[in-house]
Tab-separated table of C-alpha atoms in Angstrom:
chain	number	residue	atom	x	y	z
A	1	MET	CA	-47.964	40.190	-19.372
A	2	SER	CA	-48.160	37.915	-16.252
A	3	LEU	CA	-51.641	36.676	-14.966
A	4	ILE	CA	-49.995	36.476	-11.461
A	5	ILE	CA	-48.742	39.883	-10.204
A	6	ASP	CA	-46.935	38.822	-7.101
A	7	GLU	CA	-44.251	36.522	-7.975
A	8	HIS	CA	-43.090	36.466	-4.328
A	9	PHE	CA	-46.449	34.834	-3.356
A	10	THR	CA	-45.632	31.719	-0.889
A	11	LEU	CA	-48.300	28.963	-0.438
A	12	THR	CA	-47.899	28.207	3.477
A	13	ALA	CA	-48.615	24.854	4.520
A	14	GLU	CA	-51.836	26.287	6.138
A	15	LEU	CA	-52.946	27.733	2.848
A	16	LYS	CA	-52.366	24.748	0.966
A	17	SER	CA	-54.381	22.630	3.531
A	18	GLU	CA	-57.331	25.309	3.259
A	19	TYR	CA	-57.353	25.211	-0.412
A	20	GLN	CA	-57.182	21.333	-0.588
A	21	SER	CA	-60.097	21.132	1.910
A	22	ARG	CA	-62.192	23.462	0.090
A	23	VAL	CA	-61.598	21.622	-3.380
A	24	ILE	CA	-62.700	18.290	-1.639
A	25	GLU	CA	-65.846	20.290	-0.088
A	26	TYR	CA	-66.701	21.768	-3.661
A	27	ALA	CA	-66.045	18.250	-5.443
A	28	ARG	CA	-68.199	16.589	-2.759
A	29	GLU	CA	-70.920	19.182	-3.438
A	30	LEU	CA	-70.826	18.642	-7.065
A	31	LEU	CA	-70.844	15.003	-7.079
A	32	GLN	CA	-74.256	15.176	-5.381
A	33	PHE	CA	-75.777	16.528	-8.383
A	34	GLU	CA	-77.147	13.583	-10.539
A	35	SER	CA	-76.086	15.309	-13.798
A	36	VAL	CA	-76.320	12.237	-16.158
A	37	THR	CA	-75.627	13.588	-19.759
A	38	PRO	CA	-77.161	15.873	-20.907
A	39	ASP	CA	-78.937	16.872	-17.632
A	40	ASP	CA	-76.892	19.573	-15.579
A	41	ALA	CA	-79.324	18.710	-12.651
A	42	GLY	CA	-78.368	21.984	-10.925
A	43	CYS	CA	-74.462	21.955	-11.256
A	44	GLN	CA	-74.274	25.113	-13.111
A	45	ALA	CA	-76.550	26.961	-10.991
A	46	TRP	CA	-74.218	26.006	-8.218
A	47	ILE	CA	-71.003	27.109	-10.112
A	48	ALA	CA	-72.743	30.178	-10.970
A	49	LYS	CA	-73.666	31.106	-7.505
A	50	LYS	CA	-69.791	30.611	-6.477
A	51	LEU	CA	-68.559	32.515	-9.221
A	52	SER	CA	-71.041	35.483	-8.565
A	53	MET	CA	-69.898	35.723	-5.251
A	54	LEU	CA	-66.258	36.616	-6.822
A	55	GLY	CA	-67.685	39.505	-9.094
A	56	ALA	CA	-68.136	37.191	-12.290
A	57	LYS	CA	-70.661	38.282	-14.898
A	58	VAL	CA	-72.487	35.175	-15.599
A	59	ASP	CA	-74.424	33.952	-18.770
A	60	THR	CA	-76.383	30.875	-18.787
A	61	PHE	CA	-78.239	29.514	-21.683
A	62	GLU	CA	-79.993	26.244	-22.959
A	63	SER	CA	-79.767	24.668	-26.385
A	64	HIS	CA	-81.882	21.604	-27.351
A	65	GLY	CA	-81.844	20.666	-23.508
A	66	VAL	CA	-78.085	21.272	-22.792
A	67	SER	CA	-77.060	23.872	-20.073
A	68	ASN	CA	-74.159	26.119	-20.912
A	69	LEU	CA	-72.325	28.766	-18.784
A	70	ILE	CA	-70.026	31.255	-19.624
A	71	ALA	CA	-68.673	33.635	-16.895
A	72	VAL	CA	-65.884	36.054	-16.572
A	73	ILE	CA	-64.201	37.786	-13.592
A	74	SER	CA	-62.816	40.918	-15.066
A	75	ASN	CA	-59.921	42.722	-13.237
A	76	GLY	CA	-58.017	45.348	-15.402
A	77	ASP	CA	-56.042	44.986	-18.708
A	78	GLY	CA	-54.216	41.681	-19.003
A	79	PRO	CA	-54.141	38.462	-20.295
A	80	ASP	CA	-57.276	36.019	-20.478
A	81	LEU	CA	-57.175	32.664	-18.870
A	82	GLY	CA	-60.141	30.355	-19.458
A	83	PHE	CA	-61.150	27.056	-17.741
A	84	CYS	CA	-63.317	24.662	-20.091
A	85	GLY	CA	-65.144	21.980	-18.579
A	86	HIS	CA	-68.375	19.819	-18.244
A	87	THR	CA	-70.762	18.968	-15.520
A	88	ASP	CA	-72.435	16.166	-17.371
A	89	VAL	CA	-71.482	12.501	-16.479
A	90	VAL	CA	-72.080	8.913	-18.032
A	91	PRO	CA	-74.511	6.585	-16.695
A	92	THR	CA	-73.512	4.739	-13.592
A	93	GLY	CA	-74.090	1.421	-14.882
A	94	ASN	CA	-74.494	-1.440	-12.267
A	95	LEU	CA	-74.884	0.235	-8.731
A	96	ASN	CA	-73.733	-3.035	-7.117
A	97	LYS	CA	-70.142	-2.624	-8.664
A	98	TRP	CA	-69.915	0.637	-6.879
A	99	GLN	CA	-68.051	1.047	-3.354
A	100	ALA	CA	-70.356	3.777	-2.352
A	101	PRO	CA	-73.317	5.553	-4.035
A	102	PRO	CA	-72.284	7.285	-7.082
A	103	PHE	CA	-73.831	10.347	-6.285
A	104	ALA	CA	-72.985	10.752	-2.397
A	105	GLY	CA	-69.547	12.068	-2.674
A	106	GLU	CA	-68.307	9.643	0.104
A	107	ILE	CA	-64.560	9.220	1.299
A	108	LYS	CA	-63.719	5.973	1.977
A	109	ASN	CA	-60.057	5.056	2.664
A	110	ASP	CA	-58.910	8.717	1.753
A	111	TYR	CA	-60.436	8.294	-1.807
A	112	LEU	CA	-63.400	10.428	-2.672
A	113	ILE	CA	-65.740	8.347	-4.611
A	114	GLY	CA	-68.557	9.463	-7.080
A	115	ARG	CA	-69.269	9.753	-10.780
A	116	GLY	CA	-67.407	12.331	-12.452
A	117	ILE	CA	-64.814	12.992	-9.927
A	118	ALA	CA	-62.117	12.388	-12.397
A	119	ASP	CA	-63.914	13.463	-15.338
A	120	MET	CA	-64.531	16.469	-14.315
A	121	LYS	CA	-66.335	17.629	-11.379
A	122	GLY	CA	-62.948	17.204	-9.518
A	123	GLY	CA	-61.423	19.856	-12.075
A	124	ILE	CA	-64.150	22.154	-11.683
A	125	ALA	CA	-63.879	22.073	-7.955
A	126	ALA	CA	-60.079	22.945	-8.343
A	127	ALA	CA	-60.439	25.666	-10.942
A	128	LEU	CA	-62.968	27.399	-8.579
A	129	VAL	CA	-60.851	27.465	-5.782
A	130	ALA	CA	-57.891	28.426	-7.680
A	131	ALA	CA	-60.309	31.466	-8.932
A	132	GLU	CA	-61.032	32.305	-5.348
A	133	MET	CA	-57.437	32.410	-4.482
A	134	LEU	CA	-56.758	34.587	-7.523
A	135	VAL	CA	-59.707	36.908	-6.745
A	136	LEU	CA	-59.613	37.111	-2.981
A	137	GLU	CA	-55.956	37.530	-2.692
A	138	ALA	CA	-55.823	40.123	-5.441
A	139	ARG	CA	-53.320	38.143	-7.335
A	140	PHE	CA	-54.194	38.630	-11.015
A	141	VAL	CA	-54.810	41.188	-13.473
A	142	GLY	CA	-56.768	40.315	-16.590
A	143	ARG	CA	-60.119	38.088	-17.131
A	144	LEU	CA	-60.862	34.595	-15.958
A	145	TRP	CA	-63.111	32.687	-17.917
A	146	PHE	CA	-65.249	29.626	-17.038
A	147	LEU	CA	-66.938	27.922	-20.091
A	148	ILE	CA	-68.966	25.143	-18.980
A	149	THR	CA	-71.473	22.644	-20.587
A	150	SER	CA	-73.582	19.840	-19.744
A	151	ASP	CA	-73.022	17.975	-23.383
A	152	GLU	CA	-69.503	16.496	-23.463
A	153	GLU	CA	-70.490	12.895	-22.459
A	154	GLY	CA	-73.280	12.678	-24.922
A	155	ASP	CA	-73.628	13.717	-28.634
A	156	ALA	CA	-71.585	16.977	-27.780
A	157	LEU	CA	-73.514	18.933	-30.337
A	158	PHE	CA	-74.970	21.679	-28.252
A	159	GLY	CA	-72.370	22.318	-25.461
A	160	SER	CA	-69.090	23.664	-26.610
A	161	CYS	CA	-70.304	24.075	-30.119
A	162	GLU	CA	-72.851	26.544	-28.784
A	163	ILE	CA	-70.373	28.343	-26.708
A	164	VAL	CA	-67.919	28.974	-29.603
A	165	LYS	CA	-71.028	30.198	-31.608
A	166	HIS	CA	-71.798	32.550	-28.712
A	167	PHE	CA	-68.542	33.970	-28.776
A	168	LYS	CA	-68.608	34.317	-32.646
A	169	ASP	CA	-72.145	36.153	-32.538
A	170	ALA	CA	-70.521	38.803	-29.950
A	171	LYS	CA	-67.355	39.167	-32.442
A	172	GLN	CA	-65.110	38.088	-29.763
A	173	ASP	CA	-61.938	35.968	-30.434
A	174	LEU	CA	-61.695	32.664	-28.790
A	175	TYR	CA	-58.560	30.503	-29.213
A	176	CYS	CA	-58.002	27.052	-27.824
A	177	TRP	CA	-55.006	25.279	-27.195
A	178	ARG	CA	-55.146	21.828	-29.052
A	179	THR	CA	-52.890	19.268	-27.379
A	180	ASP	CA	-53.240	16.856	-30.292
A	181	ILE	CA	-51.350	19.471	-32.519
A	182	ASN	CA	-49.606	21.402	-29.756
A	183	LYS	CA	-50.817	24.885	-30.973
A	184	ALA	CA	-53.628	27.346	-30.527
A	185	VAL	CA	-56.329	27.266	-32.832
A	186	ARG	CA	-59.083	29.981	-33.527
């Protein structure tokens, strides 16, 4: 079963530009949250608001000071597609070594600068825009999941592990693709 239901969809230059602009806008907004591990600093509330506007059922919970978010957008019977990510970042280090303030989300010489842009606030921004495209243009059948934690850069004991426990407690199967062994594991 295919997640995309319209194989003839063409991404016009105008739409591509719109999506790219939105990814940059969302990434800049996420960068402004000073979410040094394990502090989420409001990132997940911002993400939850965006996902709720798309009709997602959002569940947030804390474990030992770590924020976790599980959200699902359901649209009929079909495959599940999940995005796993984290909102926490490592400390900034010496601020004098930065080309711009690390939590400002400034663009300099066509580069978006900020703590966490590559790992992984930029990825979250892109996933949100992709979800918007799929939902608003009715391009999918199935479920889109967002599994987000604020405990990846630190000890990583109360983030992804707690999300997996949440699925097990709900007696819901969760499979993850492990790139190190190139297969899905339960």
